[in-house]
Coordinates of C-alpha atoms and ligand atoms in Angstrom, one line a residue:
M1 CA -72.9 -21.1 -11.3
S2 CA -71.5 -18.4 -13.5
K3 CA -74.0 -16.7 -16.0
T4 CA -73.8 -13.8 -18.4
I5 CA -77.0 -11.7 -18.2
L6 CA -78.1 -8.9 -20.4
I7 CA -80.0 -6.2 -18.4
T8 CA -81.7 -3.7 -20.7
G9 CA -82.5 -0.2 -19.4
G10 CA -80.0 -0.5 -16.6
A11 CA -79.2 3.2 -16.5
G12 CA -82.8 4.1 -15.7
F13 CA -84.6 4.2 -12.4
I14 CA -85.5 0.6 -11.7
G15 CA -82.9 -0.9 -14.0
S16 CA -80.0 0.8 -12.1
H17 CA -81.3 -0.8 -8.8
V18 CA -81.5 -4.2 -10.5
V19 CA -78.0 -3.9 -12.0
R20 CA -76.6 -2.8 -8.6
L21 CA -78.2 -5.8 -6.8
F22 CA -77.0 -8.4 -9.4
V23 CA -73.5 -6.9 -9.7
N24 CA -73.0 -6.9 -5.9
K25 CA -74.8 -10.1 -5.1
Y26 CA -73.4 -12.3 -7.9
P27 CA -69.7 -11.7 -8.3
D28 CA -69.5 -14.8 -10.6
Y29 CA -72.0 -13.4 -13.1
K30 CA -71.1 -11.1 -15.9
I31 CA -73.7 -8.3 -16.0
V32 CA -74.0 -6.4 -19.3
N33 CA -76.1 -3.3 -19.1
L34 CA -77.5 -2.2 -22.5
D35 CA -79.0 1.3 -22.5
K36 CA -79.6 3.9 -25.1
L37 CA -79.2 6.7 -22.5
T38 CA -82.4 8.5 -23.4
Y39 CA -83.4 11.5 -21.3
A40 CA -84.3 8.9 -18.6
G41 CA -81.0 7.0 -18.6
N42 CA -78.2 8.3 -16.4
L43 CA -74.9 6.7 -15.8
E44 CA -74.6 8.7 -12.5
N45 CA -77.0 6.2 -11.1
L46 CA -74.3 3.5 -11.4
R47 CA -71.1 5.3 -10.3
D48 CA -70.7 3.1 -7.2
I49 CA -70.5 -0.1 -9.3
E50 CA -69.2 1.0 -12.7
N51 CA -65.6 -0.2 -12.0
K52 CA -66.6 -3.7 -10.8
D53 CA -65.0 -6.6 -12.8
N54 CA -68.3 -8.3 -13.4
Y55 CA -70.0 -5.2 -14.9
I56 CA -70.0 -3.9 -18.5
F57 CA -71.9 -1.0 -20.0
E58 CA -73.0 -1.1 -23.7
K59 CA -74.6 2.0 -25.2
G60 CA -77.2 1.0 -27.8
D61 CA -80.8 0.8 -29.0
I62 CA -82.9 -2.3 -28.5
V63 CA -84.7 -1.4 -31.7
D64 CA -81.5 -1.8 -33.8
E65 CA -81.6 -5.4 -35.0
G66 CA -78.0 -5.5 -36.3
Y67 CA -76.7 -4.0 -33.1
V68 CA -78.6 -6.4 -30.8
N69 CA -77.5 -9.4 -33.0
D70 CA -73.9 -8.4 -32.6
L71 CA -74.3 -8.0 -28.9
F72 CA -75.7 -11.5 -28.5
A73 CA -72.9 -12.9 -30.6
K74 CA -70.3 -11.1 -28.5
Y75 CA -71.6 -12.2 -25.1
N76 CA -73.5 -15.4 -25.6
F77 CA -76.1 -14.4 -23.0
D78 CA -77.7 -17.0 -20.7
G79 CA -80.5 -14.6 -19.8
V80 CA -82.1 -11.3 -20.5
I81 CA -83.8 -9.1 -17.9
H82 CA -85.6 -6.6 -20.1
L83 CA -86.5 -3.2 -18.5
A84 CA -85.7 -0.8 -21.3
A85 CA -88.8 1.2 -22.1
E86 CA -90.4 4.5 -22.5
S87 CA -92.1 4.7 -19.1
H88 CA -94.0 7.9 -18.6
V89 CA -97.8 7.9 -19.2
D90 CA -97.9 11.7 -19.9
R91 CA -95.2 11.5 -22.6
S92 CA -97.1 8.6 -24.2
I93 CA -100.1 10.8 -24.6
T94 CA -98.0 13.5 -26.4
N95 CA -95.8 11.1 -28.4
P96 CA -97.2 7.6 -28.7
M97 CA -94.9 6.5 -31.6
E98 CA -91.8 6.5 -29.4
F99 CA -93.6 4.1 -27.1
I100 CA -94.6 1.8 -29.9
M101 CA -91.0 1.7 -31.2
T102 CA -89.2 1.0 -28.0
N103 CA -91.7 -0.9 -26.0
V104 CA -93.2 -3.0 -28.8
V105 CA -90.7 -3.1 -31.7
G106 CA -87.7 -3.1 -29.3
T107 CA -89.1 -6.0 -27.3
V108 CA -89.9 -8.1 -30.4
N109 CA -86.5 -7.3 -31.7
L110 CA -84.9 -8.7 -28.6
L111 CA -87.1 -11.7 -28.7
N112 CA -86.2 -12.5 -32.3
V113 CA -82.5 -12.3 -31.6
A114 CA -82.8 -14.4 -28.4
K115 CA -84.9 -17.0 -30.3
D116 CA -82.2 -17.4 -33.0
A117 CA -79.3 -17.2 -30.5
W118 CA -80.8 -19.8 -28.2
K119 CA -82.4 -22.1 -30.8
G120 CA -81.9 -25.8 -29.9
N121 CA -80.1 -24.8 -26.7
E122 CA -83.0 -23.3 -24.7
D123 CA -82.2 -25.2 -21.5
G124 CA -81.0 -22.8 -18.7
K125 CA -81.9 -19.7 -20.8
L126 CA -84.5 -17.2 -19.6
F127 CA -86.1 -14.1 -21.1
Y128 CA -87.5 -12.1 -18.1
H129 CA -89.8 -9.3 -19.2
V130 CA -90.4 -6.5 -16.7
S131 CA -93.9 -5.1 -17.0
T132 CA -96.5 -3.0 -15.3
D133 CA -99.8 -3.4 -13.5
E134 CA -101.2 -0.8 -15.9
V135 CA -101.8 -3.5 -18.5
Y136 CA -104.9 -4.6 -16.5
G137 CA -106.6 -1.2 -16.9
S138 CA -108.4 0.7 -14.2
L139 CA -110.2 -0.6 -11.1
G140 CA -113.3 0.8 -9.4
D141 CA -113.4 1.3 -5.7
T142 CA -112.9 -2.4 -4.9
G143 CA -111.1 -5.4 -6.2
L144 CA -107.4 -6.2 -7.0
F145 CA -105.5 -7.2 -10.1
L146 CA -104.7 -10.9 -10.2
E147 CA -102.3 -12.6 -12.7
T148 CA -105.5 -13.9 -14.4
T149 CA -107.2 -10.5 -14.7
S150 CA -107.9 -9.7 -18.4
Y151 CA -105.8 -7.1 -20.1
D152 CA -107.6 -3.8 -20.6
P153 CA -104.9 -1.1 -21.1
Q154 CA -106.2 2.5 -21.4
S155 CA -103.2 4.7 -22.3
P156 CA -100.7 4.5 -25.1
Y157 CA -98.0 3.6 -22.6
S158 CA -100.0 0.7 -21.0
S159 CA -101.1 -0.5 -24.5
S160 CA -97.5 -0.7 -25.6
K161 CA -96.5 -2.6 -22.5
A162 CA -99.6 -4.9 -22.9
S163 CA -98.6 -5.6 -26.5
S164 CA -95.0 -6.4 -25.5
D165 CA -96.3 -8.8 -22.8
H166 CA -98.4 -10.6 -25.4
F167 CA -95.4 -10.9 -27.7
V168 CA -93.3 -12.4 -24.9
R169 CA -96.0 -15.0 -24.3
A170 CA -96.4 -15.7 -28.0
Y171 CA -92.7 -16.3 -28.4
G172 CA -92.7 -18.7 -25.4
N173 CA -95.7 -20.5 -26.8
T174 CA -94.6 -20.6 -30.5
Y175 CA -90.9 -20.9 -30.3
G176 CA -90.3 -22.3 -26.9
I177 CA -88.3 -19.4 -25.5
P178 CA -88.2 -19.8 -21.7
F179 CA -89.7 -16.7 -20.2
V180 CA -91.2 -15.1 -17.1
I181 CA -93.2 -11.8 -16.9
S182 CA -93.7 -9.7 -13.8
N183 CA -96.3 -6.8 -13.5
C184 CA -95.5 -4.3 -10.8
S185 CA -97.2 -1.4 -9.2
N186 CA -95.8 2.2 -8.8
N187 CA -92.2 2.3 -7.7
Y188 CA -90.7 5.0 -5.7
G189 CA -87.2 5.6 -4.3
P190 CA -83.7 7.0 -5.2
S191 CA -82.8 8.1 -8.7
Q192 CA -86.3 8.3 -10.3
F193 CA -86.6 10.8 -13.0
P194 CA -88.5 13.9 -11.8
E195 CA -91.3 13.6 -14.3
K196 CA -93.0 11.0 -12.0
L197 CA -95.2 12.2 -9.1
L198 CA -92.9 11.8 -6.1
P199 CA -89.6 13.1 -7.4
L200 CA -91.4 15.9 -9.3
F201 CA -93.1 17.0 -6.1
I202 CA -90.0 16.7 -3.9
N203 CA -88.1 18.8 -6.5
N204 CA -90.9 21.4 -6.6
I205 CA -91.2 21.6 -2.8
R206 CA -87.5 22.3 -2.4
N207 CA -87.7 25.0 -5.1
G208 CA -91.0 26.5 -3.6
K209 CA -92.9 25.7 -6.9
A210 CA -96.5 24.7 -7.3
L211 CA -97.5 21.0 -6.8
P212 CA -99.7 20.2 -9.8
V213 CA -102.3 17.7 -8.7
Y214 CA -104.3 16.2 -11.6
G215 CA -108.1 16.4 -11.5
D216 CA -109.6 15.9 -8.0
G217 CA -106.5 14.1 -6.6
K218 CA -108.6 11.0 -5.7
F219 CA -106.8 8.6 -8.0
T220 CA -105.4 5.6 -6.2
R221 CA -102.0 3.8 -6.7
D222 CA -100.2 1.0 -4.9
W223 CA -96.6 2.0 -4.0
L224 CA -93.5 -0.1 -3.7
Y225 CA -90.0 0.8 -2.7
V226 CA -87.8 0.3 -5.8
V227 CA -85.2 -1.9 -4.0
D228 CA -88.0 -4.3 -3.0
H229 CA -88.9 -4.5 -6.7
A230 CA -85.3 -5.3 -7.5
I231 CA -85.3 -8.1 -4.9
A232 CA -88.5 -9.5 -6.3
I233 CA -86.9 -9.5 -9.8
D234 CA -83.9 -11.4 -8.4
K235 CA -86.2 -14.0 -6.8
I236 CA -88.3 -14.4 -9.9
Y237 CA -85.3 -14.6 -12.2
H238 CA -83.8 -17.5 -10.1
E239 CA -86.9 -19.3 -8.7
G240 CA -89.8 -18.3 -10.9
R241 CA -91.5 -21.0 -13.0
N242 CA -91.1 -20.9 -16.8
G243 CA -94.0 -19.3 -18.6
E244 CA -95.5 -17.8 -15.4
T245 CA -96.6 -14.3 -14.6
Y246 CA -96.0 -12.8 -11.2
N247 CA -97.7 -9.6 -9.9
I248 CA -95.5 -7.5 -7.6
G249 CA -97.0 -4.9 -5.3
G250 CA -96.6 -3.1 -2.0
F251 CA -99.9 -4.0 -0.4
N252 CA -99.9 -0.2 0.0
E253 CA -102.7 1.8 -1.6
W254 CA -102.9 5.6 -1.4
T255 CA -105.0 8.2 -3.0
N256 CA -102.8 10.8 -4.7
I257 CA -103.9 13.6 -2.4
D258 CA -103.3 11.7 0.8
L259 CA -99.9 10.6 -0.4
I260 CA -99.1 14.2 -1.4
K261 CA -100.2 15.5 2.1
L262 CA -97.9 12.9 3.8
L263 CA -95.1 13.9 1.5
C264 CA -95.6 17.6 2.3
K265 CA -95.6 16.8 6.0
Q266 CA -92.3 14.8 5.8
M267 CA -90.7 17.5 3.5
D268 CA -91.5 20.2 6.1
I269 CA -89.8 18.2 8.7
A270 CA -86.8 17.3 6.5
L271 CA -86.3 20.9 5.4
G272 CA -86.9 22.3 8.9
N273 CA -89.9 24.4 7.8
E274 CA -93.0 25.3 9.7
A275 CA -95.8 22.7 9.6
R276 CA -98.1 23.0 6.5
T277 CA -95.6 25.1 4.5
A278 CA -95.4 22.6 1.6
E279 CA -99.1 21.9 1.6
K280 CA -99.7 25.5 0.6
L281 CA -98.1 24.7 -2.8
I282 CA -100.8 22.2 -3.7
T283 CA -102.5 23.4 -6.9
Y284 CA -105.3 21.4 -8.7
V285 CA -104.7 21.4 -12.4
K286 CA -106.5 19.9 -15.4
D287 CA -106.7 16.1 -15.4
R288 CA -104.6 13.7 -17.4
P289 CA -106.6 12.5 -20.4
G290 CA -108.0 9.0 -19.8
H291 CA -106.6 9.0 -16.3
D292 CA -106.8 5.5 -14.7
K293 CA -108.8 5.8 -11.5
R294 CA -107.3 3.0 -9.4
Y295 CA -104.6 0.4 -9.6
A296 CA -104.3 -2.3 -6.8
I297 CA -102.2 -5.4 -7.0
D298 CA -102.7 -8.8 -5.4
A299 CA -99.1 -10.0 -4.9
N300 CA -100.0 -13.1 -3.0
K301 CA -98.9 -15.6 -5.7
L302 CA -95.3 -14.2 -5.4
K303 CA -95.6 -14.2 -1.6
N304 CA -96.9 -17.7 -1.3
E305 CA -94.8 -19.3 -4.1
L306 CA -91.5 -17.6 -3.7
G307 CA -91.7 -16.1 -0.2
W308 CA -91.2 -12.5 -1.3
E309 CA -92.7 -9.6 0.7
P310 CA -92.0 -5.8 0.7
S311 CA -89.3 -5.1 3.4
L312 CA -90.2 -1.5 4.1
Q313 CA -93.2 0.2 5.6
F314 CA -94.2 3.1 3.4
E315 CA -93.6 6.0 5.8
E316 CA -90.0 4.7 6.3
G317 CA -89.5 4.3 2.6
L318 CA -90.7 7.8 1.9
M319 CA -88.4 9.3 4.5
K320 CA -85.5 7.4 3.0
T321 CA -86.5 8.6 -0.4
I322 CA -86.7 12.2 0.7
A323 CA -83.4 12.0 2.4
W324 CA -81.8 10.6 -0.8
Y325 CA -83.1 13.5 -2.9
L326 CA -82.0 16.1 -0.4
A327 CA -78.6 14.6 -0.1
N328 CA -78.2 14.4 -3.9
E329 CA -79.3 17.8 -5.0
K330 CA -76.6 17.9 -7.6
W331 CA -78.2 14.9 -9.3
M332 CA -81.5 16.7 -9.4
D333 CA -80.0 20.0 -10.4
S334 CA -78.2 18.4 -13.4
I335 CA -81.6 17.2 -14.7
N336 CA -83.4 20.5 -13.9
S337 CA -81.9 22.4 -16.8
G338 CA -82.3 22.3 -20.6
D339 CA -84.7 19.7 -22.0
Y340 CA -86.4 19.1 -18.6
Q341 CA -87.4 22.7 -18.4
K342 CA -88.9 22.5 -21.9
Y343 CA -90.8 19.3 -21.0
Y344 CA -92.0 20.9 -17.8
E345 CA -93.3 24.0 -19.6
Q346 CA -95.1 22.0 -22.3
Q347 CA -96.7 19.6 -19.8
Y348 CA -97.7 22.1 -17.1
S349 CA -98.1 25.5 -18.7
Ligands
NAD1 P1 -87.0 4.7 -16.8 O1 -87.8 5.6 -17.8 O2 -86.5 5.4 -15.6 O3 -85.8 4.0 -17.5 C1 -85.9 3.4 -18.8 C2 -84.5 3.1 -19.3 O4 -84.6 2.5 -20.6 C3 -83.6 4.4 -19.4 O5 -82.3 4.2 -18.9 C4 -83.5 4.6 -21.0 O6 -82.3 5.2 -21.4 C5 -83.6 3.1 -21.4 N1 -84.1 3.1 -22.8 C6 -85.3 3.7 -23.3 N2 -85.4 3.4 -24.6 C7 -84.4 2.5 -24.9 C8 -84.0 1.9 -26.1 N3 -84.7 2.0 -27.3 N4 -82.9 1.0 -26.1 C9 -82.2 0.9 -25.0 N5 -82.5 1.5 -23.8 C10 -83.6 2.3 -23.8 O7 -88.0 3.5 -16.5 P2 -88.3 2.8 -15.1 O8 -89.3 3.6 -14.4 O9 -87.0 2.4 -14.5 O10 -89.0 1.5 -15.7 C11 -88.3 0.3 -16.1 C12 -89.2 -0.8 -16.5 O11 -90.1 -1.1 -15.5 C13 -90.1 -0.3 -17.7 O12 -90.2 -1.4 -18.6 C14 -91.4 0.0 -17.1 O13 -92.5 -0.2 -17.9 C15 -91.4 -1.0 -15.9 N6 -92.2 -0.6 -14.7 C16 -92.0 0.7 -14.1 C17 -92.7 1.0 -13.0 C18 -92.5 2.3 -12.3 O14 -93.2 2.6 -11.3 N7 -91.5 3.1 -12.7 C19 -93.6 0.1 -12.4 C20 -93.8 -1.1 -13.1 C21 -93.1 -1.5 -14.2
DAU2 O1 -98.4 1.4 -12.0 C1 -97.1 1.3 -12.5 C2 -96.8 2.5 -13.4 O2 -96.6 3.6 -12.4 C3 -95.5 2.3 -14.2 O3 -95.8 1.3 -15.2 C4 -95.2 3.7 -14.9 O4 -94.0 3.5 -15.7 C5 -95.0 4.7 -13.9 O5 -94.8 6.0 -14.5 C6 -96.3 4.8 -13.0 O6 -97.4 5.4 -13.7 P1 -98.4 6.5 -13.1 O7 -99.0 7.2 -14.2 O8 -99.2 5.9 -12.0 O9 -97.2 7.4 -12.4 P2 -97.0 8.9 -12.2 O10 -96.0 9.2 -11.3 O11 -97.0 9.6 -13.6 O12 -98.4 9.4 -11.6 C7 -98.9 8.9 -10.3 C8 -100.2 9.5 -10.0 O13 -100.1 10.9 -9.8 C9 -101.2 9.4 -11.2 O14 -102.5 9.2 -10.7 C10 -101.1 10.8 -11.9 C11 -100.8 11.7 -10.7 N1 -100.0 12.9 -11.0 C12 -98.8 12.7 -11.7 C13 -98.0 13.8 -12.0 C14 -96.7 13.5 -12.8 C15 -100.4 14.2 -10.7 O15 -101.4 14.4 -10.0 N2 -99.6 15.2 -11.0 C16 -98.4 15.1 -11.7 O16 -97.7 16.1 -12.0

């Protein structure tokens, strides 16, 4: 059946993989990508599908009420997959207001417009809110985040995402907007902005620059290949139950330092360098304020209910990721200049 779906943040890292999957898999759908093109949005990420008949790009801000209203009137959306956000924890520590504006106000704005546009006609509509495991806070050495784990966000970023999750549930409960929420662990893969750990370190290794490891490097994250996240979003969008939350994770925990050592090893091989060349670049730097110790996701609800599982083993995913960045040095070089340099100096000097 044909549908018109609004994907917000589709020019960003995860959003571009979701847009690509939906455009290619559902030729009968119309996919409208709404993105403000902040520093993190990059239309280069979508060159391969930008001329497809079922794809439309709209540049705009989810915070702008009049603009979002007009967009809903223009397209009469059946569904929204909402990924647009400020997404980097370190930036949320230096500039929390931008996170509150986009992640909280922007999400509530979309909800308001969807509520009015769908009023009395909610059947078949869906507001899918893409969120993060960081809303659950930080774990000790054991335990996993479940969908029922209480929210306990610790950074301005995770607090803004937690707040937006609460608003989505509140609008479902109060106004009957059909919704689903998913909370995913750390994504990695092609076209991630090099402010996040893996692309930043790949970029620094290829340029012979120091690898800034925060604190003692013993912080733990669960890692998922971005295409597997996009596949999970597709499944949940089409088969998830109204009003439910689904955790998405890779069943794949690593301490930062072990992950970085594996990356260094694979980078030496990919660049044809002597073993342990990249490892010499590891430099311990001052810790991130309020740094969450450990995230770990129990994604068994999604596995048992909808049959989703990660398709890639981590070593294989990491090799594919490295190969992509090395084959797309132009993409990285175009980011490396200007504002990125300023950000880098402020963050790491
Ligand atoms: P990203 O920073 O790469 O991309 C965000 C996109 O949103 C960019 O294209 C940007 O231009 C756009 N955007 C920002 N503000 C906007 C606004 N006001 N109006 C319209 N567009 C705007 O982010 P990402 O890593 O791809 O994350 C996407 C979503 O997934 C976010 O909601 C994030 O919280 C969530 N998430 C990310 C991860 C991860 O590991 N990266 C894990 C779990 C959940
Ligand atoms: O868990 C999901 C979240 O994962 C998403 O919601 C966020 O959008 C995404 O940015 C990511 O958050 P993290 O803070 O975990 O990702 P980041 O890549 O910034 O850092 C991963 C780990 O590496 C974290 O423990 C901090 C550490 N780190 C990061 C950077 C950028 C370093 O040691 N040095 C660095 O330079």
